[in-house]
mmCIF file of C-alpha atoms in Angstrom:
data_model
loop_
_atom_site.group_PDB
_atom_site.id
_atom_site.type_symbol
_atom_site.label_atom_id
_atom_site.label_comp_id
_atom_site.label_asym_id
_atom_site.label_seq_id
_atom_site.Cartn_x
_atom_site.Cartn_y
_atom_site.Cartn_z
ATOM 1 C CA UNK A 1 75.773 40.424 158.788
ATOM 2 C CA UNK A 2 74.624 42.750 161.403
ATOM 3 C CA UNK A 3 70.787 43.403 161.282
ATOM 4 C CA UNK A 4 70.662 43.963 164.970
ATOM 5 C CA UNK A 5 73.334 46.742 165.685
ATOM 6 C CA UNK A 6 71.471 49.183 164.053
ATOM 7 C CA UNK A 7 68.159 50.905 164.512
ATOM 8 C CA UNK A 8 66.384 53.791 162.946
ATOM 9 C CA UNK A 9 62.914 55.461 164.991
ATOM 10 C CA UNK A 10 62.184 57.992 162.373
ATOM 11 C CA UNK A 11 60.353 60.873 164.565
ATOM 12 C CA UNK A 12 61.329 63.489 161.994
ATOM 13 C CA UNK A 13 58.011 65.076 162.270
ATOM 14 C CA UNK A 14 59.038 66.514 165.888
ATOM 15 C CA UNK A 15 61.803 68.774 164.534
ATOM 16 C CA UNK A 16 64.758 68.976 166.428
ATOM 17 C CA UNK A 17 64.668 67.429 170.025
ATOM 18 C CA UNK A 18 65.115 64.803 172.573
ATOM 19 C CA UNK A 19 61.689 64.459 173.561
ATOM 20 C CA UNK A 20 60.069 61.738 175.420
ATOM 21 C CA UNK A 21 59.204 59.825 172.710
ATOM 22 C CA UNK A 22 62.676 60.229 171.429
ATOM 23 C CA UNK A 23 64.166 59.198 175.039
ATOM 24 C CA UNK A 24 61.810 55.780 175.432
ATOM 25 C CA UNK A 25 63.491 54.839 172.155
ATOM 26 C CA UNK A 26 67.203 55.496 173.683
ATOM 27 C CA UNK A 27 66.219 53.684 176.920
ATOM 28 C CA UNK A 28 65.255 50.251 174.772
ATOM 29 C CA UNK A 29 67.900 50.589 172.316
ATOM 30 C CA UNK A 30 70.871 50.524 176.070
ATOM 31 C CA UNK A 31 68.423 48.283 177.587
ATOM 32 C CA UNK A 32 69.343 45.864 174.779
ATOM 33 C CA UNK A 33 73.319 46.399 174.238
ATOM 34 C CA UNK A 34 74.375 47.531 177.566
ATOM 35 C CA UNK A 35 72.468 44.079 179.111
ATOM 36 C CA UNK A 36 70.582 46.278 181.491
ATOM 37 C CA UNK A 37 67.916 43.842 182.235
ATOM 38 C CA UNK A 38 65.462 46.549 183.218
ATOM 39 C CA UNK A 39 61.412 45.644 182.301
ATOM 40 C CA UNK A 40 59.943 46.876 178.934
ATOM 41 C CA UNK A 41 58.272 49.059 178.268
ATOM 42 C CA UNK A 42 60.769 51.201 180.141
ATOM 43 C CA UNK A 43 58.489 54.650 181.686
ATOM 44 C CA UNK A 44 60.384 57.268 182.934
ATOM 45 C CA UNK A 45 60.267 58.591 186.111
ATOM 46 C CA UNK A 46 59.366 61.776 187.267
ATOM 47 C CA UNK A 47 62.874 63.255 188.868
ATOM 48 C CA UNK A 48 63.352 66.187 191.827
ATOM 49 C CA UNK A 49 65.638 69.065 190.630
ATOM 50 C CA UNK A 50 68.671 69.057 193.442
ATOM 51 C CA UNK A 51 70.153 72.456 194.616
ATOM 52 C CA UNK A 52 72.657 74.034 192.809
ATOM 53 C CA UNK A 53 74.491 72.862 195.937
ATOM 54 C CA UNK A 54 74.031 69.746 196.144
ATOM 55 C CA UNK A 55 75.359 69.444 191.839
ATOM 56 C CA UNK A 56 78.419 71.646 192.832
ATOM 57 C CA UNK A 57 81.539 70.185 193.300
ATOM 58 C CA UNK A 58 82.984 73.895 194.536
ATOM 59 C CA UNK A 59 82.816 74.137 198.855
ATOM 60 C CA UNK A 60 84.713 76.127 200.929
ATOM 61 C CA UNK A 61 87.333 73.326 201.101
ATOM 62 C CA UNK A 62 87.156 73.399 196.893
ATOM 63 C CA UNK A 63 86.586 77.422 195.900
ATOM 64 C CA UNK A 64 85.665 77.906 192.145
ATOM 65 C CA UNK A 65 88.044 79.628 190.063
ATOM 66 C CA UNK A 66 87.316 83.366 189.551
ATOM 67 C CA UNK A 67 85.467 83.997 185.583
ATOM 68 C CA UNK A 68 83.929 86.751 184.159
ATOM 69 C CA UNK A 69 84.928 88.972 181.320
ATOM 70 C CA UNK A 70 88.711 89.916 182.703
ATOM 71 C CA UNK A 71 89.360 86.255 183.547
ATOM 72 C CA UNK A 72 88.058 85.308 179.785
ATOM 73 C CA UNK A 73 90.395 88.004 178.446
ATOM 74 C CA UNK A 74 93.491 86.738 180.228
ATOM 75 C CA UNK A 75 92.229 82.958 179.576
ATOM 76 C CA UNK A 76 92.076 84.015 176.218
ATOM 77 C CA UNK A 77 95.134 85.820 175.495
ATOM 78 C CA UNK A 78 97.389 82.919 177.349
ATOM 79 C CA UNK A 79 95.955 80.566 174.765
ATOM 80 C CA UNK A 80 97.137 83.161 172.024
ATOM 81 C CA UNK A 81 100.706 83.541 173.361
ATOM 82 C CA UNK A 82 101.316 80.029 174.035
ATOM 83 C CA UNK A 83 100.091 78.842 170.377
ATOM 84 C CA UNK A 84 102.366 81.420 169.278
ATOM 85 C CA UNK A 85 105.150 80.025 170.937
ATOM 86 C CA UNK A 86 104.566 76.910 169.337
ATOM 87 C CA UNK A 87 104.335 78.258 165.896
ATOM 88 C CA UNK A 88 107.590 80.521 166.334
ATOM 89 C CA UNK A 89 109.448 76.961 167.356
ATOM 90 C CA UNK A 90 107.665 74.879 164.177
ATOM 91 C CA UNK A 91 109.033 78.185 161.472
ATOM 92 C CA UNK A 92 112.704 77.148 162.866
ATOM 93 C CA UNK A 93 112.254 73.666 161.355
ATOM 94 C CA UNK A 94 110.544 72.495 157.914
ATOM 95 C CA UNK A 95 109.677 69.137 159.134
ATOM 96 C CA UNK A 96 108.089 70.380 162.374
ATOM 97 C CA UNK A 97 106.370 73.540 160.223
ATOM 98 C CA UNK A 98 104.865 71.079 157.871
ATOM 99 C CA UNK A 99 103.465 68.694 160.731
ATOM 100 C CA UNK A 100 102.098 71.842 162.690
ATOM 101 C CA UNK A 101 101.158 74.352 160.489
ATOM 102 C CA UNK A 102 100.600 71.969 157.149
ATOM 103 C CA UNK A 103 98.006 69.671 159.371
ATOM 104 C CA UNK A 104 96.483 73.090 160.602
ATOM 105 C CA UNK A 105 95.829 74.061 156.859
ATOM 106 C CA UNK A 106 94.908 70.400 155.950
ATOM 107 C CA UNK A 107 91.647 70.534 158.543
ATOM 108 C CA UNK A 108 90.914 73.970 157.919
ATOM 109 C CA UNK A 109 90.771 73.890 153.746
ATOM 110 C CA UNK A 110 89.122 70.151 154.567
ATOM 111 C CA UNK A 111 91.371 68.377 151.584
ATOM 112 C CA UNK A 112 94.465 67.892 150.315
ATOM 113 C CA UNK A 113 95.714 65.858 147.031
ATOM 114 C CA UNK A 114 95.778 62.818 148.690
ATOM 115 C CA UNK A 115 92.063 63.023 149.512
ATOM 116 C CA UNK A 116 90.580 64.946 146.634
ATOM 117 C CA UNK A 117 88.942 61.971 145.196
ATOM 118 C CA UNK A 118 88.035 60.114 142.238
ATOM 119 C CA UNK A 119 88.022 62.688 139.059
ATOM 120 C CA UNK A 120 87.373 61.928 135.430
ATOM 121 C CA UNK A 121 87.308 64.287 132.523
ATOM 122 C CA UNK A 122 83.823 64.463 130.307
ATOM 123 C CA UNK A 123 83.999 66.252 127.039
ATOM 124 C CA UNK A 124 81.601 68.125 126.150
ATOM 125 C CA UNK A 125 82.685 70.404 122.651
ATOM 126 C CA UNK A 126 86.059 69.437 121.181
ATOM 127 C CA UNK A 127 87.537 72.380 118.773
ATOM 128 C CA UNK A 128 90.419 71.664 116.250
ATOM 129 C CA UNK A 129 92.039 75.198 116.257
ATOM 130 C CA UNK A 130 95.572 76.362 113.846
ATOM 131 C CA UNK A 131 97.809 75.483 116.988
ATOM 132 C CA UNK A 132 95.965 73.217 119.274
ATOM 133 C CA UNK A 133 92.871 71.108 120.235
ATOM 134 C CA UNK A 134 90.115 73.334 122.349
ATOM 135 C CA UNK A 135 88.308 70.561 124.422
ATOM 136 C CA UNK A 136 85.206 71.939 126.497
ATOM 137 C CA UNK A 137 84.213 69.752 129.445
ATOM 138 C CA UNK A 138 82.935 68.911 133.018
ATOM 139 C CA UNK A 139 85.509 67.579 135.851
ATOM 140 C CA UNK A 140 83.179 65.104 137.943
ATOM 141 C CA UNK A 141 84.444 64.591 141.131
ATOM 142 C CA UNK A 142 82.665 61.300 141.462
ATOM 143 C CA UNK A 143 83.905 60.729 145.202
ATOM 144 C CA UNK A 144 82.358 64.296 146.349
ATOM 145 C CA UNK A 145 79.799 64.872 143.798
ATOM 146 C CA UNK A 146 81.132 68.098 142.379
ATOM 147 C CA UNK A 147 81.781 69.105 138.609
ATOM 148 C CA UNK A 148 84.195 71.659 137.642
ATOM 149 C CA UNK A 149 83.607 73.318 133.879
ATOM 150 C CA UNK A 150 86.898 73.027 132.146
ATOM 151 C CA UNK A 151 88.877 73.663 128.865
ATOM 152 C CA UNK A 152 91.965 72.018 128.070
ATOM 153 C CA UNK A 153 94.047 73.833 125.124
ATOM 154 C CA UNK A 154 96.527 71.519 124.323
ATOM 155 C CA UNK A 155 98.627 72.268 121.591
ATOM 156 C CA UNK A 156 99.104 69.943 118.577
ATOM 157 C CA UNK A 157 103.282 69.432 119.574
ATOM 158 C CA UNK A 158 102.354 68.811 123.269
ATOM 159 C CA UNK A 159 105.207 68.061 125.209
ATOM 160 C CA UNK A 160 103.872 66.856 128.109
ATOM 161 C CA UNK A 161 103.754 70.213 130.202
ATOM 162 C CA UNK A 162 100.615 71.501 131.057
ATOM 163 C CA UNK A 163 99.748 75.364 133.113
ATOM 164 C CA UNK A 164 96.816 75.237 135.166
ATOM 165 C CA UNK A 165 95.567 79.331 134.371
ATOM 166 C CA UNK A 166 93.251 80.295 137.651
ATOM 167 C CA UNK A 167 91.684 84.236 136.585
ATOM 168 C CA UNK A 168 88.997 85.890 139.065
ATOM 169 C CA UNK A 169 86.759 85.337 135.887
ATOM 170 C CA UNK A 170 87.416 81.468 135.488
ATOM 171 C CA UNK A 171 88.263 79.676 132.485
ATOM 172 C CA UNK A 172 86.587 83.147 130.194
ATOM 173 C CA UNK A 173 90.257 84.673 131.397
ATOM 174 C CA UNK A 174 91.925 83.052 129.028
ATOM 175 C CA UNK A 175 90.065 84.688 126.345
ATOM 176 C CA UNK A 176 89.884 88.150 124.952
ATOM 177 C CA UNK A 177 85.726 89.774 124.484
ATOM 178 C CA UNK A 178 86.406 88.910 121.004
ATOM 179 C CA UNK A 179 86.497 85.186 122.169
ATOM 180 C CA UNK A 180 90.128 84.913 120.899
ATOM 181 C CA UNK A 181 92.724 83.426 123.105
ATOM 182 C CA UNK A 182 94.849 85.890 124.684
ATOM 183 C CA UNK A 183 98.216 86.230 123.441
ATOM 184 C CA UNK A 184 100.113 85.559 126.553
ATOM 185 C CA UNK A 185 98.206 82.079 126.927
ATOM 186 C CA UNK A 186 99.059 81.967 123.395
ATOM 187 C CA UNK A 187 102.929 81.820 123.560
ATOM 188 C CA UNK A 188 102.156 78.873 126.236
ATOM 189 C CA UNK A 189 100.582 77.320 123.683
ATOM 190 C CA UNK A 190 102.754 77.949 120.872
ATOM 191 C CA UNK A 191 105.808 76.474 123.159
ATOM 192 C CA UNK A 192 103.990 73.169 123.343
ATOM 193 C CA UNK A 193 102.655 74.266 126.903
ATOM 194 C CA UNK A 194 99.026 73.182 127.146
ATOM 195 C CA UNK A 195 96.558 75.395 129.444
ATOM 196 C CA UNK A 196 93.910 74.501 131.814
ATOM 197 C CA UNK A 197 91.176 76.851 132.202
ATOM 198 C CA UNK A 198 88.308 76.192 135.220
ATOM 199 C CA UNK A 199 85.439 77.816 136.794
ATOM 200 C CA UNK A 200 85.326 77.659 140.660
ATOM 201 C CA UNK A 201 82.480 77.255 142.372
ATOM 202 C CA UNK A 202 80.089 80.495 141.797
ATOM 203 C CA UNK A 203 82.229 81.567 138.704
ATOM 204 C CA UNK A 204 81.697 81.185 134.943
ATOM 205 C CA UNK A 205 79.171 78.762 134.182
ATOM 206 C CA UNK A 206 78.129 78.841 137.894
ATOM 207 C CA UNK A 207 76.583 81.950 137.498
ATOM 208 C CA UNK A 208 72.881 82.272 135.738
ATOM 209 C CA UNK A 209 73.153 86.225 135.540
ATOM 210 C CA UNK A 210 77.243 86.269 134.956
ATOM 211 C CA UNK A 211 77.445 88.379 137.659
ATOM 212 C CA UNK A 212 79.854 87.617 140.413
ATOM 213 C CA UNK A 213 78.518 86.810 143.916
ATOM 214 C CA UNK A 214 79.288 89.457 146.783
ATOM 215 C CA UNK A 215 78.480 87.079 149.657
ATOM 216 C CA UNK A 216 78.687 83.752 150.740
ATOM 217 C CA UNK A 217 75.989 81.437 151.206
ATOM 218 C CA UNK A 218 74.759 81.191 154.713
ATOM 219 C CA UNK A 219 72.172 78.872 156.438
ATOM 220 C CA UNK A 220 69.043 80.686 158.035
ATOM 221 C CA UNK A 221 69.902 82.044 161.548
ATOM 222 C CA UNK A 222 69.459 85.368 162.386
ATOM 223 C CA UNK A 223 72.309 84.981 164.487
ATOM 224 C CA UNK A 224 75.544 86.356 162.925
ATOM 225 C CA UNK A 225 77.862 83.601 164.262
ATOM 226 C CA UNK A 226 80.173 81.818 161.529
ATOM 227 C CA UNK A 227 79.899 78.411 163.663
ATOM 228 C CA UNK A 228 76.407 78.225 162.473
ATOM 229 C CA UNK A 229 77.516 77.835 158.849
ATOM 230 C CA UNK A 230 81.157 77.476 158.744
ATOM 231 C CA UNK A 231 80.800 74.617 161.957
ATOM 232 C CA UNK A 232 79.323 72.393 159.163
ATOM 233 C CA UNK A 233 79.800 73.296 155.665
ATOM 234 C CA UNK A 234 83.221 74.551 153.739
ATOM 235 C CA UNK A 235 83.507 77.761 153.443
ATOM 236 C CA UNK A 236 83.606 79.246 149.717
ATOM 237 C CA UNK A 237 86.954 79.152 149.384
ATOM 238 C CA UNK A 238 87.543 76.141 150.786
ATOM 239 C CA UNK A 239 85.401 75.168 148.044
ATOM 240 C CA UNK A 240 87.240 76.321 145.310
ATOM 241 C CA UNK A 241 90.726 75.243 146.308
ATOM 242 C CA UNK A 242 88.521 71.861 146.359
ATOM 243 C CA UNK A 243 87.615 72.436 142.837
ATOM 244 C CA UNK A 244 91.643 73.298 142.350
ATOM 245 C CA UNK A 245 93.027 70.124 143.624
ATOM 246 C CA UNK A 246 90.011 68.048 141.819
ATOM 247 C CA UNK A 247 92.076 69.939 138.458
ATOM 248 C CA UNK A 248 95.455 68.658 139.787
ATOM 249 C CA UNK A 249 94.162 65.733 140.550
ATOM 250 C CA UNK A 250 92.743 64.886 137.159
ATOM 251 C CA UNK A 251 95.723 66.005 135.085
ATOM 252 C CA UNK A 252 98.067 64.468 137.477
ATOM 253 C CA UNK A 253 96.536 60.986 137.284
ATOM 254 C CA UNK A 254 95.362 61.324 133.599
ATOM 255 C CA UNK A 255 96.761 59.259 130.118
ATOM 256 C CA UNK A 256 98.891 60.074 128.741
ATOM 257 C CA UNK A 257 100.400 61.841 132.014
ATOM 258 C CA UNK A 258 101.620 65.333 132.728
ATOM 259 C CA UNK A 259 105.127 65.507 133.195
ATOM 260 C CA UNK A 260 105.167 69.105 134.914
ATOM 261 C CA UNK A 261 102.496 71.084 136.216
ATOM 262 C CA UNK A 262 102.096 74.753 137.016
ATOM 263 C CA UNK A 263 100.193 76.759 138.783
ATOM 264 C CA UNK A 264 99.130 80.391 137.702
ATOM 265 C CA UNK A 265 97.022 82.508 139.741
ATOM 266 C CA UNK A 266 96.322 85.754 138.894
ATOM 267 C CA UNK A 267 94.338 88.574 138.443
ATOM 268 C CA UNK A 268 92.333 88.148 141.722
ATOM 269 C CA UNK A 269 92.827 84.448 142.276
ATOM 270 C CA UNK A 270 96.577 84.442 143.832
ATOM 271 C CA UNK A 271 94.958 83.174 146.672
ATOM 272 C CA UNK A 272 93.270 80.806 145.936
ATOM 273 C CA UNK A 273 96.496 79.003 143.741
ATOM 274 C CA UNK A 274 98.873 79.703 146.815
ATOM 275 C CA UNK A 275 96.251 77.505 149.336
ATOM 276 C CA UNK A 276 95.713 74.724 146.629
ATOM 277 C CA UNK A 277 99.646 74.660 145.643
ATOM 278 C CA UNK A 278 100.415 73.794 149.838
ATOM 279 C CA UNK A 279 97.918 71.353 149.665
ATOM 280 C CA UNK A 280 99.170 69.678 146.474
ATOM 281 C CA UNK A 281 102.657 70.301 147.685
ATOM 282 C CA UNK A 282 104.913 68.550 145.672
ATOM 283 C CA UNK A 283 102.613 67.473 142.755
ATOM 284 C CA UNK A 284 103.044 71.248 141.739
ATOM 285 C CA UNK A 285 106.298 71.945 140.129
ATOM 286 C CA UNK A 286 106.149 75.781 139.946
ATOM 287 C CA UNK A 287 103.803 77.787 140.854
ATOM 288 C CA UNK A 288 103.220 82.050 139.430
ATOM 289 C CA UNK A 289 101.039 83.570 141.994
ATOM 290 C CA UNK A 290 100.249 87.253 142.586
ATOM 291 C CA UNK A 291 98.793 87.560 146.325
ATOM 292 C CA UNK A 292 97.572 91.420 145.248
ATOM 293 C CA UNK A 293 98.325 91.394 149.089
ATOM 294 C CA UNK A 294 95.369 89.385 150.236
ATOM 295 C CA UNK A 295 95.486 88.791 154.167
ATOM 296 C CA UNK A 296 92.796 86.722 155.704
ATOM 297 C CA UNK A 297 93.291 88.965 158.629
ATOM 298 C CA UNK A 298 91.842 91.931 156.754
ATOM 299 C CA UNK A 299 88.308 90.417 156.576
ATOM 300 C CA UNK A 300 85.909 91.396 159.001
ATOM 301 C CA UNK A 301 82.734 90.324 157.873
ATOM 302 C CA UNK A 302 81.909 86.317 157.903
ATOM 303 C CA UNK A 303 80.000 86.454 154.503
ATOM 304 C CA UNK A 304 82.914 87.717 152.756
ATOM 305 C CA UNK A 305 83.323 85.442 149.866
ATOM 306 C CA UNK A 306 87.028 84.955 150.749
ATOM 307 C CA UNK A 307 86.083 84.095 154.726
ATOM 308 C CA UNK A 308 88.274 81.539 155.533
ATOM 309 C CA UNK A 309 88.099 80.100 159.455
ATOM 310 C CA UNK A 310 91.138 80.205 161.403
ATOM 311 C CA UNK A 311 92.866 81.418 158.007
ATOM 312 C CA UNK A 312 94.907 84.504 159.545
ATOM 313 C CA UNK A 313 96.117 81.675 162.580
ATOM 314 C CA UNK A 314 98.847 79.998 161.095
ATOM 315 C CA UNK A 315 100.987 83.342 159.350
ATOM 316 C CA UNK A 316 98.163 84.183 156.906
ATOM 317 C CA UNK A 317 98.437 83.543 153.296
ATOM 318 C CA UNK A 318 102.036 83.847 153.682
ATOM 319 C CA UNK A 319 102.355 81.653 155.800
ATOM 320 C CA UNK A 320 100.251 78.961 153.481
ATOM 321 C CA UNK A 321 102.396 79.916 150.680
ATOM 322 C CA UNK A 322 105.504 78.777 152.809
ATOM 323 C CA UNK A 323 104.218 74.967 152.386
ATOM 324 C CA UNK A 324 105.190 75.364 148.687
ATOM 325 C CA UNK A 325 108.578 75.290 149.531
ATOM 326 C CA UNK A 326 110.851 73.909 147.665
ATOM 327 C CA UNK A 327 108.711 74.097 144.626
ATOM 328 C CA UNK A 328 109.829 76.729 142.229
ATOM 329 C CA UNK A 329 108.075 80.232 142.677
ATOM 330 C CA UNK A 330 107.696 83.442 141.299
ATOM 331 C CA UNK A 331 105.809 85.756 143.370
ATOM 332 C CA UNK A 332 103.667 89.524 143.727
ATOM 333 C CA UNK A 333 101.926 91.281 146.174
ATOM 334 C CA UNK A 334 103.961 90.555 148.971
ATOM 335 C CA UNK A 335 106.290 93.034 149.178
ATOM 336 C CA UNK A 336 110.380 91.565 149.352
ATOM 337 C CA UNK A 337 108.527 88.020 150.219
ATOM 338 C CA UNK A 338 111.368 88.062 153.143
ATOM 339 C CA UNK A 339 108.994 85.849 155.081
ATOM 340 C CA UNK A 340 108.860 83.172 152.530
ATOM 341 C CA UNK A 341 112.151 83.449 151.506
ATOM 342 C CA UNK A 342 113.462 82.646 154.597
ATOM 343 C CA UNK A 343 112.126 79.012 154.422
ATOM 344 C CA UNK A 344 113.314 78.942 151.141
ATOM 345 C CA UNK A 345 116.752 79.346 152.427
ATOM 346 C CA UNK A 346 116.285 76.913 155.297
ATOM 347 C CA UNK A 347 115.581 74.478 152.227
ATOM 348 C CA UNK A 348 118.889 75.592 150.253
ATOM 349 C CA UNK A 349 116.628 76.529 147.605
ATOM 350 C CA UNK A 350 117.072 80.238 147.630
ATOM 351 C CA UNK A 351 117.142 80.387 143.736
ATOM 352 C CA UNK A 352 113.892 78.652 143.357
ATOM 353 C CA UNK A 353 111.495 82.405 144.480
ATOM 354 C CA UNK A 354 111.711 85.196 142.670
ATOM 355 C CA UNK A 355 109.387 88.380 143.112
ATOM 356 C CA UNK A 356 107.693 90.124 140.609
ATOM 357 C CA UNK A 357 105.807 93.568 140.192
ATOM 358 C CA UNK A 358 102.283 92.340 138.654
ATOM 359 C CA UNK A 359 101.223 96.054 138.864
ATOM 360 C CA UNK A 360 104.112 96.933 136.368
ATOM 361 C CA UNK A 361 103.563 97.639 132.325
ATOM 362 C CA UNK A 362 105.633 94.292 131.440
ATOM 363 C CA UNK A 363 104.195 92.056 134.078
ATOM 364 C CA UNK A 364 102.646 89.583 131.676
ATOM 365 C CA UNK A 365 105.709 89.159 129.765
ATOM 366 C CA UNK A 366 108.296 88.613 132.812
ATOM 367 C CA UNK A 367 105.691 86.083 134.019
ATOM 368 C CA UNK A 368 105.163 84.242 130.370
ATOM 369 C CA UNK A 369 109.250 84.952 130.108
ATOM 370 C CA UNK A 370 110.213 83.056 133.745
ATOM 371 C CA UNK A 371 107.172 80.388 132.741
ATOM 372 C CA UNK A 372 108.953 79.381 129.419
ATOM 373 C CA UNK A 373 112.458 79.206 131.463
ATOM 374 C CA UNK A 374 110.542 77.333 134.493
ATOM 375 C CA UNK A 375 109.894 74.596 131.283
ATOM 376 C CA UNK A 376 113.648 74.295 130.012
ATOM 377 C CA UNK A 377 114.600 73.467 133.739
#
């Protein structure tokens, strides 16, 4: 009921400016709602450019602070040590790390559970198998406008506990080249366990050539600044921890309902399931993650397809993988995980990580063994 609060002077064939012609239009628009009263058509004056003098607000009764590159250095590094300080008070409480550091993470992936949207489940292929139902499908996002490629292998006994399986290869990881279901996601299955295979974005059915992508996607600047691209847009993986919680989301909300969920990243995506486990938080049960010892801090180029802004800031992946806590965990590529245990003791739920060698001969079995005993819990 508001026709004359808005106004639109389409001048898209200048480009991008504030010309004249894009001024006059400002001046009439304030004329109107700021009551100026001035006489239409407004013109604008010609203006005399003062003295740097006269625009300074530094005299000899007011000197201007000293800058240049040593001042920026100090200015910088104060800023470093003092958010430091803050983040070594917030690890000495849960409540104050998840309001500090778990906001941090919130604005920097750009979405958490709570915000992941509207997300249905359109099947595509539907494949009665011996032990369970293959059903191949698109997530649709209908709030962002993304899809997801998906299979659901539910088993015929379902029990109401579903894995969601996250491979560097997509949802193809859970199969063999033969096109055979891999054994390990077959003793899931075969437990009543059903698995949830997606492609992120740029993986599986993403990818015309099936080739994986070796940069990220970058708008045209010859500049090499990230704030050109990242300033605006999500960065990659951002975008598939998006894709992540649309998953959780989905099976979460879904009929007839999930009663536990779990998280499995491995096989390159560790990463990726530890930064969409902190932003599901609770809504994860337990989590298997293997980190291959991924640090944001380690990449140096901004078109790495892992570039994540301000990712190394808040204790690096491990200290995104801390926001899991108290959810159950077992854990590789991170050494003794003393870090992260430590908040698991401040939560009295020191028996809830375990660590794992993924590089071992066994490592599929302990990880298939401590899922099935996750399930009895």
């Amino acid at each position: 009921g508001s026709p004359g609060n808005v106004m639109l002077r389409p001048l898209i064939h200048f480009g991008h400016n504030y010309n004249y012609v894009s001024r006059a239009a400002m001046y009439q628009w304030f004329n109107k709602h700021l009551k100026l009263g001035w006489k239409e058509p407004i013109v604008e004056e010609d203006y005399e450019r003062v003295t740097k003098e006269e625009m300074s607000v530094w005299d000899e009764q007011h000197r201007s602070p000293k800058g240049g590159p040593d001042f920026e250095r100090r200015l910088l590094r104060w800023i470093a040590e003092d958010s430091e300080q803050q983040l070594e008070k917030a690890r000495k409480s849960l409540d104050a790390y998840r309001k500090i550091v778990g906001g941090a993470i919130d604005v920097i992936i750009g979405r958490n559970l709570r915000e992941a949207g509207e997300v249905t489940f359109h099947d595509i292929k539907k494949t009665q198998v011996n032990s369970h139902i293959e059903m191949l499908g698109l997530l649709r996002n209908h709030t962002y406008e993304e899809e997801v490629p998906t299979v659901f292998l539910r088993p015929r006994a379902w029990q109401g506990r579903t894995v969601i399986w996250m491979d560097s290869q997509g949802k193809c990881g859970l199969y063999d080249q033969e096109g055979r279901v891999k054994p390990e996601i077959q003793a899931l299955i075969e437990a009543g366990i059903e698995v949830v295979g997606i492609d992120l974005l740029f993986q599986g059915e993403f990818l015309a050539d099936g080739e994986p992508i070796t940069q990220t996607r970058r708008v045209k600047n010859e500049r090499e600044f990230a704030g050109y691209t990242f300033g605006y847009n999500h960065t990659l993986f951002a975008h598939r921890v998006h894709d992540i919680l649309s998953a959780i989301k989905y099976v979460k909300q879904r009929e007839p309902k999930t009663k536990t969920l779990m998280l499995v990243g491995l096989s390159g995506a560790g990463h990726w399931a530890a930064a969409a486990r902190a932003q599901a938080r609770e809504q994860v049960d337990s989590a298997v993650i293997d980190t291959e010892g991924f640090r944001f801090g380690k990449i140096l180029d901004i078109r790495d397809v892992d570039f994540l802004s301000g990712g190394a800031k808040y204790g690096d992946l491990p200290g995104i993988i801390a926001l899991g806590v108290p959810g159950r965990l077992l854990l590789s590529g991170q050494g003794s995980g003393e870090s992260i245990r430590a908040f698991y003791e401040k939560a009295g739920a020191e028996n809830n990580v375990a660590i794992f060698d993924a590089t071992s001969s066994d490592a599929l079995s302990t990880a298939i063994e401590w899922m099935l005993q996750a399930r009895q819990r």
